[in-house]
Amino acid sequence: MHIAVLSQASIRLLQPRSGAVFVDCTFGAGGHSRLLLELIQPGGRLLALDQDERAVQAARQLAEQWPGAVTAAHGNFADLVDLAGEHGFPAVDGILFDLGFSSDQLEDPKRGFSFLHEGPLDMRMNRTQQLTAAQVVNELSARELAHLIRSLGEERWAARIAEFIAARRPLTTTLDLAEAVKAAMPRGAWPKGIHPATRTFQAIRMHVNDELGSLRRGLAGATQILNPGGRMAAISFHSLEDAEVKRFFIAESKDCLCPPQQPVCTCAHRASLRILTPKPLRPDEAEVTNNPRSRSARLRVAERL
Ligand SMILES: C[S@@+](CC[C@H](N)C(=O)[O-])C[C@H]1O[C@@H](n2cnc3c(N)ncnc32)[C@H](O)[C@@H]1O
């Protein structure tokens, strides 16, 4: 069962008002959407988007309960401008990104996200896409795999892990992969507090779903469709994701992006956002105790100028 993370803070900062038009880019189990929906009534409308067909089924049920107020849509928020336009949301007052995967996805062994349960090496959030974790693990060269695990997993043992994976091919299950990672790392080097395969699984999942690329496009799309004064909130779960949101917000809050040594501006860039969270908001102790998955969450919010 997925528990919505940082829901109070994100909803408060998004300032939902009756009659407002919102997009939840990552519907999941709908925790944030349900809270938003109550607050934009009467008259508000919500586009509930997810790239996982199972989450969209749940969004369709919500749409049946709230006829006219909720529109469910299957798609990647990388295509936000087109999806929002197609579904009658060309300009909106608020947008939420609650990034990464849901507990429902993680806990279903068939989806292949978990190093704790035996399942196929899948890891696709959108099951209509071609690329799976099996292809990444079995078809990349050891060198490419090492690069991927180092850059997206920030894993020091990436080269050795990649060699061990390559030597054990073909790998077919999540546990084959978890075992290869464990074998590659000396016990004394296993990270404290997390499973040794956490970073490797994160890296492969991020690659399979092109998570950073989608995030970049999603944030740019959100800036395009937000009304002036409208707000976007992004909840991230690891440093690479948070760094991407931070970098985007900082760049879009500046009037010029020319290198500092350049005397005259030639970029013609104009600020489109005002940052509302100079430091990201984190969950409090009570939330982390109630929902340990929230411990790495960071919330950043910006307002459209
Ligand atoms: C952390 S969960 C969201 C949980 C939700 N806020 C709730 O309260 O239940 C993330 C969801 O976003 C979806 N997702 C991740 N990346 C996506 C993308 N690029 N486009 C659309 N949906 C995406 C996942 O399929 C997953 O269902």
Short mmCIF file of C-alpha atoms and ligand atoms in Angstrom, two decimals:
data_model
loop_
_atom_site.label_atom_id
_atom_site.label_comp_id
_atom_site.label_asym_id
_atom_site.label_seq_id
_atom_site.Cartn_x
_atom_site.Cartn_y
_atom_site.Cartn_z
CA MET A 1 0.00 0.00 0.00
CA HIS A 2 1.55 3.32 -1.09
CA ILE A 3 1.54 6.15 1.48
CA ALA A 4 1.74 9.66 -0.01
CA VAL A 5 4.97 11.41 1.02
CA LEU A 6 5.24 15.07 2.14
CA SER A 7 1.58 15.44 1.27
CA GLN A 8 0.70 18.23 3.72
CA ALA A 9 3.66 20.44 2.79
CA SER A 10 3.35 19.88 -0.96
CA ILE A 11 -0.40 20.57 -1.00
CA ARG A 12 -0.07 23.65 1.23
CA LEU A 13 2.59 25.16 -1.04
CA LEU A 14 0.64 24.36 -4.20
CA GLN A 15 -2.20 26.54 -2.80
CA PRO A 16 -5.14 24.69 -4.35
CA ARG A 17 -8.26 26.89 -4.46
CA SER A 18 -11.82 26.16 -5.50
CA GLY A 19 -12.16 26.23 -9.26
CA ALA A 20 -8.42 25.68 -9.87
CA VAL A 21 -7.03 23.41 -12.58
CA PHE A 22 -4.32 20.95 -11.56
CA VAL A 23 -2.17 18.18 -13.01
CA ASP A 24 -0.90 15.29 -10.92
CA CYS A 25 1.90 14.01 -13.18
CA THR A 26 2.49 10.91 -11.02
CA PHE A 27 -0.91 9.63 -9.87
CA GLY A 28 0.36 6.33 -8.38
CA ALA A 29 -2.19 5.27 -5.77
CA GLY A 30 -3.78 8.74 -5.87
CA GLY A 31 -2.93 9.92 -2.33
CA HIS A 32 -1.93 13.44 -3.36
CA SER A 33 -4.65 13.63 -6.01
CA ARG A 34 -7.44 12.90 -3.53
CA LEU A 35 -6.23 15.66 -1.20
CA LEU A 36 -5.93 18.15 -4.07
CA LEU A 37 -9.30 17.25 -5.47
CA GLU A 38 -11.18 18.08 -2.26
CA LEU A 39 -9.49 21.48 -2.12
CA ILE A 40 -10.19 22.58 -5.70
CA GLN A 41 -13.93 21.96 -5.38
CA PRO A 42 -16.35 23.28 -6.34
CA GLY A 43 -15.55 23.71 -9.98
CA GLY A 44 -11.89 22.54 -10.03
CA ARG A 45 -10.49 20.03 -12.51
CA LEU A 46 -7.64 17.54 -12.14
CA LEU A 47 -5.66 15.71 -14.83
CA ALA A 48 -4.43 12.45 -13.25
CA LEU A 49 -1.48 11.19 -15.25
CA ASP A 50 0.74 8.13 -14.87
CA GLN A 51 2.85 6.05 -17.22
CA ASP A 52 1.84 2.84 -15.44
CA GLU A 53 -1.43 1.45 -16.79
CA ARG A 54 -2.29 0.00 -13.36
CA ALA A 55 -2.10 3.41 -11.73
CA VAL A 56 -4.23 4.82 -14.55
CA GLN A 57 -6.90 2.20 -13.82
CA ALA A 58 -7.08 3.57 -10.27
CA ALA A 59 -7.26 7.11 -11.70
CA ARG A 60 -10.18 6.03 -13.92
CA GLN A 61 -12.03 4.79 -10.84
CA LEU A 62 -11.50 8.17 -9.20
CA ALA A 63 -12.76 9.84 -12.38
CA GLU A 64 -15.97 7.77 -12.13
CA GLN A 65 -16.47 8.97 -8.55
CA TRP A 66 -15.84 12.59 -9.57
CA PRO A 67 -17.47 12.96 -13.01
CA GLY A 68 -16.30 16.10 -14.79
CA ALA A 69 -13.68 16.87 -12.14
CA VAL A 70 -11.07 14.18 -12.88
CA THR A 71 -9.57 13.13 -16.20
CA ALA A 72 -7.34 10.04 -16.16
CA ALA A 73 -4.57 9.74 -18.73
CA HIS A 74 -1.87 7.22 -19.56
CA GLY A 75 1.44 8.75 -20.59
CA ASN A 76 4.89 9.98 -19.70
CA PHE A 77 5.13 13.44 -18.14
CA ALA A 78 8.01 14.03 -20.55
CA ASP A 79 5.16 14.66 -23.04
CA LEU A 80 3.25 16.89 -20.61
CA VAL A 81 2.51 19.74 -23.02
CA ASP A 82 0.94 17.43 -25.61
CA LEU A 83 -0.88 15.24 -23.08
CA ALA A 84 -2.30 18.23 -21.21
CA GLY A 85 -3.42 19.86 -24.47
CA GLU A 86 -5.05 16.67 -25.77
CA HIS A 87 -7.03 16.21 -22.57
CA GLY A 88 -8.29 19.79 -22.28
CA PHE A 89 -5.70 21.17 -19.83
CA PRO A 90 -3.66 23.58 -22.03
CA ALA A 91 -3.08 26.02 -19.12
CA VAL A 92 -3.13 25.05 -15.44
CA ASP A 93 -2.74 26.50 -11.93
CA GLY A 94 -0.73 23.76 -10.27
CA ILE A 95 1.40 20.73 -11.13
CA LEU A 96 2.76 17.98 -8.91
CA PHE A 97 5.63 15.56 -9.59
CA ASP A 98 6.02 12.87 -6.91
CA LEU A 99 8.96 11.15 -8.56
CA GLY A 100 10.25 7.60 -8.80
CA PHE A 101 8.26 4.44 -8.27
CA SER A 102 5.41 3.61 -5.90
CA SER A 103 5.36 1.05 -3.12
CA ASP A 104 2.71 -0.80 -5.14
CA GLN A 105 5.19 -1.20 -8.02
CA LEU A 106 8.05 -2.14 -5.68
CA GLU A 107 6.03 -4.72 -3.78
CA ASP A 108 4.75 -6.56 -6.87
CA PRO A 109 7.51 -9.14 -7.62
CA LYS A 110 6.31 -9.47 -11.24
CA ARG A 111 7.40 -5.89 -11.93
CA GLY A 112 11.03 -6.72 -11.17
CA PHE A 113 11.86 -3.62 -9.07
CA SER A 114 12.77 -5.43 -5.85
CA PHE A 115 16.04 -7.07 -4.86
CA LEU A 116 14.16 -8.85 -2.05
CA HIS A 117 11.66 -10.83 -4.12
CA GLU A 118 12.28 -13.13 -7.06
CA GLY A 119 10.87 -11.68 -10.25
CA PRO A 120 11.69 -11.11 -13.92
CA LEU A 121 14.31 -8.45 -14.70
CA ASP A 122 11.73 -5.96 -15.92
CA MET A 123 11.67 -2.58 -14.04
CA ARG A 124 9.53 -0.83 -16.67
CA MET A 125 7.04 1.61 -15.20
CA ASN A 126 5.34 1.74 -18.59
CA ARG A 127 4.88 -1.85 -19.69
CA THR A 128 4.23 -0.84 -23.29
CA GLN A 129 7.84 0.31 -23.72
CA GLN A 130 10.45 -2.02 -25.25
CA LEU A 131 13.53 -1.66 -23.06
CA THR A 132 13.63 -3.90 -19.96
CA ALA A 133 16.20 -4.42 -17.20
CA ALA A 134 17.02 -7.86 -18.70
CA GLN A 135 18.25 -6.20 -21.88
CA VAL A 136 20.33 -3.67 -19.97
CA VAL A 137 21.90 -6.30 -17.72
CA ASN A 138 22.55 -8.87 -20.46
CA GLU A 139 23.29 -6.79 -23.55
CA LEU A 140 25.42 -3.79 -22.51
CA SER A 141 29.19 -4.23 -22.46
CA ALA A 142 30.74 -4.51 -18.99
CA ARG A 143 32.25 -1.08 -19.58
CA GLU A 144 28.91 0.51 -20.45
CA LEU A 145 27.27 -1.19 -17.51
CA ALA A 146 29.98 0.05 -15.14
CA HIS A 147 29.50 3.60 -16.40
CA LEU A 148 25.73 3.36 -15.91
CA ILE A 149 25.98 1.93 -12.38
CA ARG A 150 28.56 4.55 -11.41
CA SER A 151 26.74 7.55 -12.88
CA LEU A 152 23.12 6.70 -11.99
CA GLY A 153 23.77 4.65 -8.84
CA GLU A 154 26.74 6.62 -7.47
CA GLU A 155 28.21 3.19 -6.72
CA ARG A 156 31.96 2.99 -5.97
CA TRP A 157 32.07 -0.72 -6.80
CA ALA A 158 30.49 -0.22 -10.23
CA ALA A 159 33.37 -1.68 -12.29
CA ARG A 160 33.58 -4.88 -10.23
CA ILE A 161 29.81 -5.27 -10.12
CA ALA A 162 29.66 -4.92 -13.92
CA GLU A 163 32.39 -7.58 -14.33
CA PHE A 164 30.54 -10.00 -12.05
CA ILE A 165 27.28 -9.41 -13.91
CA ALA A 166 28.96 -9.97 -17.27
CA ALA A 167 30.58 -13.20 -16.04
CA ARG A 168 27.20 -14.61 -14.87
CA ARG A 169 25.20 -13.89 -18.04
CA PRO A 170 22.47 -14.56 -18.89
CA LEU A 171 20.83 -13.22 -15.72
CA THR A 172 17.09 -13.80 -15.69
CA THR A 173 15.74 -12.80 -12.29
CA THR A 174 16.03 -9.95 -9.82
CA LEU A 175 17.67 -12.32 -7.35
CA ASP A 176 20.31 -13.32 -9.97
CA LEU A 177 21.17 -9.63 -10.20
CA ALA A 178 21.13 -9.07 -6.43
CA GLU A 179 23.40 -12.10 -5.95
CA ALA A 180 25.88 -10.90 -8.59
CA VAL A 181 26.11 -7.52 -6.82
CA LYS A 182 26.59 -9.12 -3.40
CA ALA A 183 29.31 -11.42 -4.74
CA ALA A 184 31.15 -8.48 -6.32
CA MET A 185 31.41 -6.45 -3.11
CA PRO A 186 33.57 -7.56 -0.20
CA ARG A 187 31.34 -7.92 2.88
CA GLY A 188 33.21 -5.18 4.72
CA ALA A 189 32.29 -2.77 1.90
CA TRP A 190 28.53 -3.44 2.03
CA PRO A 191 26.78 -0.14 2.76
CA LYS A 192 25.27 0.34 6.20
CA GLY A 193 21.51 0.56 6.50
CA ILE A 194 20.74 -0.34 2.89
CA HIS A 195 20.87 -3.56 0.86
CA PRO A 196 24.14 -3.89 -1.12
CA ALA A 197 22.18 -4.00 -4.40
CA THR A 198 20.20 -0.80 -3.71
CA ARG A 199 22.39 1.51 -5.80
CA THR A 200 22.77 -0.92 -8.69
CA PHE A 201 19.00 -1.49 -8.88
CA GLN A 202 18.44 2.27 -8.71
CA ALA A 203 20.84 2.85 -11.60
CA ILE A 204 19.30 0.19 -13.84
CA ARG A 205 15.74 1.32 -13.05
CA MET A 206 16.63 4.95 -13.80
CA HIS A 207 18.17 3.94 -17.12
CA VAL A 208 15.30 1.64 -18.14
CA ASN A 209 12.77 4.43 -17.49
CA ASP A 210 15.01 7.32 -18.63
CA GLU A 211 14.06 9.00 -15.37
CA LEU A 212 16.37 12.02 -15.54
CA GLY A 213 15.59 12.69 -19.21
CA SER A 214 11.84 12.53 -18.52
CA LEU A 215 12.23 14.78 -15.50
CA ARG A 216 14.09 17.43 -17.53
CA ARG A 217 11.39 17.44 -20.20
CA GLY A 218 8.60 17.28 -17.62
CA LEU A 219 9.84 20.34 -15.75
CA ALA A 220 10.22 22.29 -18.99
CA GLY A 221 6.71 21.25 -20.07
CA ALA A 222 5.30 22.23 -16.68
CA THR A 223 6.83 25.71 -17.02
CA GLN A 224 5.17 26.03 -20.43
CA ILE A 225 1.61 25.19 -19.31
CA LEU A 226 1.55 26.90 -15.88
CA ASN A 227 -0.52 30.09 -15.67
CA PRO A 228 1.29 33.13 -14.18
CA GLY A 229 1.14 32.70 -10.39
CA GLY A 230 0.65 28.93 -10.84
CA ARG A 231 2.93 26.60 -8.93
CA MET A 232 4.78 23.36 -9.47
CA ALA A 233 6.02 21.03 -6.74
CA ALA A 234 8.55 18.23 -7.17
CA ILE A 235 9.20 15.53 -4.58
CA SER A 236 12.41 13.61 -5.26
CA PHE A 237 13.88 10.56 -3.57
CA HIS A 238 17.59 10.70 -4.33
CA SER A 239 20.34 13.20 -4.90
CA LEU A 240 20.50 12.97 -8.71
CA GLU A 241 16.79 13.67 -9.04
CA ASP A 242 16.88 16.49 -6.52
CA ALA A 243 19.94 18.00 -8.22
CA GLU A 244 18.06 18.03 -11.53
CA VAL A 245 15.07 19.86 -10.01
CA LYS A 246 17.34 22.31 -8.19
CA ARG A 247 19.40 23.04 -11.32
CA PHE A 248 16.26 23.59 -13.40
CA PHE A 249 14.62 25.90 -10.85
CA ILE A 250 17.80 27.96 -10.43
CA ALA A 251 18.33 28.34 -14.19
CA GLU A 252 14.69 29.29 -14.80
CA SER A 253 14.72 31.85 -12.01
CA LYS A 254 17.54 33.85 -13.68
CA ASP A 255 17.31 36.56 -16.30
CA CYS A 256 20.61 35.62 -17.92
CA LEU A 257 22.45 32.32 -18.30
CA CYS A 258 25.63 33.68 -19.92
CA PRO A 259 28.94 32.66 -18.30
CA PRO A 260 29.84 35.13 -15.49
CA GLN A 261 33.02 36.27 -17.30
CA GLN A 262 30.98 37.46 -20.31
CA PRO A 263 30.52 41.27 -20.03
CA VAL A 264 27.33 41.57 -22.12
CA CYS A 265 24.37 39.21 -22.09
CA THR A 266 23.80 37.45 -25.40
CA CYS A 267 21.50 34.66 -24.27
CA ALA A 268 18.25 36.65 -24.05
CA HIS A 269 17.07 34.21 -21.40
CA ARG A 270 14.33 35.57 -19.14
CA ALA A 271 13.35 34.22 -15.72
CA SER A 272 10.12 32.22 -15.81
CA LEU A 273 10.05 30.92 -12.21
CA ARG A 274 10.34 32.20 -8.65
CA ILE A 275 11.78 29.68 -6.20
CA LEU A 276 9.60 29.24 -3.08
CA THR A 277 11.89 26.72 -1.32
CA PRO A 278 15.49 28.06 -1.19
CA LYS A 279 16.22 24.87 0.76
CA PRO A 280 14.26 21.71 0.02
CA LEU A 281 11.66 20.68 2.60
CA ARG A 282 12.20 17.31 4.29
CA PRO A 283 9.75 15.05 6.13
CA ASP A 284 9.68 15.41 9.92
CA GLU A 285 10.55 12.60 12.31
CA ALA A 286 6.94 11.54 12.75
CA GLU A 287 6.50 11.05 8.99
CA VAL A 288 9.76 9.08 8.69
CA THR A 289 8.71 6.83 11.59
CA ASN A 290 5.28 6.28 10.08
CA ASN A 291 6.64 5.81 6.54
CA PRO A 292 10.39 4.93 6.35
CA ARG A 293 10.28 5.29 2.56
CA SER A 294 9.90 9.05 3.08
CA ARG A 295 13.32 9.43 4.73
CA SER A 296 15.13 10.50 1.56
CA ALA A 297 12.32 12.72 0.23
CA ARG A 298 12.93 16.36 -0.67
CA LEU A 299 10.32 18.84 -1.81
CA ARG A 300 11.03 21.86 -4.02
CA VAL A 301 8.35 24.29 -5.19
CA ALA A 302 8.45 27.16 -7.70
CA GLU A 303 5.93 29.72 -8.92
CA ARG A 304 5.44 30.75 -12.56
CA LEU A 305 6.18 34.43 -13.15
C1 LIG B 1 5.95 7.92 -5.96
S1 LIG B 1 4.70 7.32 -6.98
C2 LIG B 1 3.42 8.51 -6.82
C3 LIG B 1 2.54 8.28 -5.63
C4 LIG B 1 1.34 9.21 -5.54
N1 LIG B 1 1.72 10.59 -5.36
C5 LIG B 1 0.43 8.77 -4.41
O1 LIG B 1 0.17 9.57 -3.50
O2 LIG B 1 -0.05 7.64 -4.46
C6 LIG B 1 5.31 7.67 -8.56
C7 LIG B 1 4.36 7.33 -9.71
O3 LIG B 1 4.80 8.09 -10.83
C8 LIG B 1 4.77 7.32 -11.98
N2 LIG B 1 5.80 7.87 -12.87
C9 LIG B 1 7.13 7.88 -12.67
N3 LIG B 1 7.74 8.49 -13.69
C10 LIG B 1 6.76 8.89 -14.55
C11 LIG B 1 6.77 9.58 -15.80
N4 LIG B 1 7.91 9.96 -16.38
N5 LIG B 1 5.59 9.85 -16.38
C12 LIG B 1 4.42 9.47 -15.81
N6 LIG B 1 4.36 8.79 -14.64
C13 LIG B 1 5.51 8.51 -14.02
C14 LIG B 1 5.06 5.91 -11.51
O4 LIG B 1 4.51 4.98 -12.43
C15 LIG B 1 4.37 5.88 -10.14
O5 LIG B 1 3.06 5.39 -10.25
#
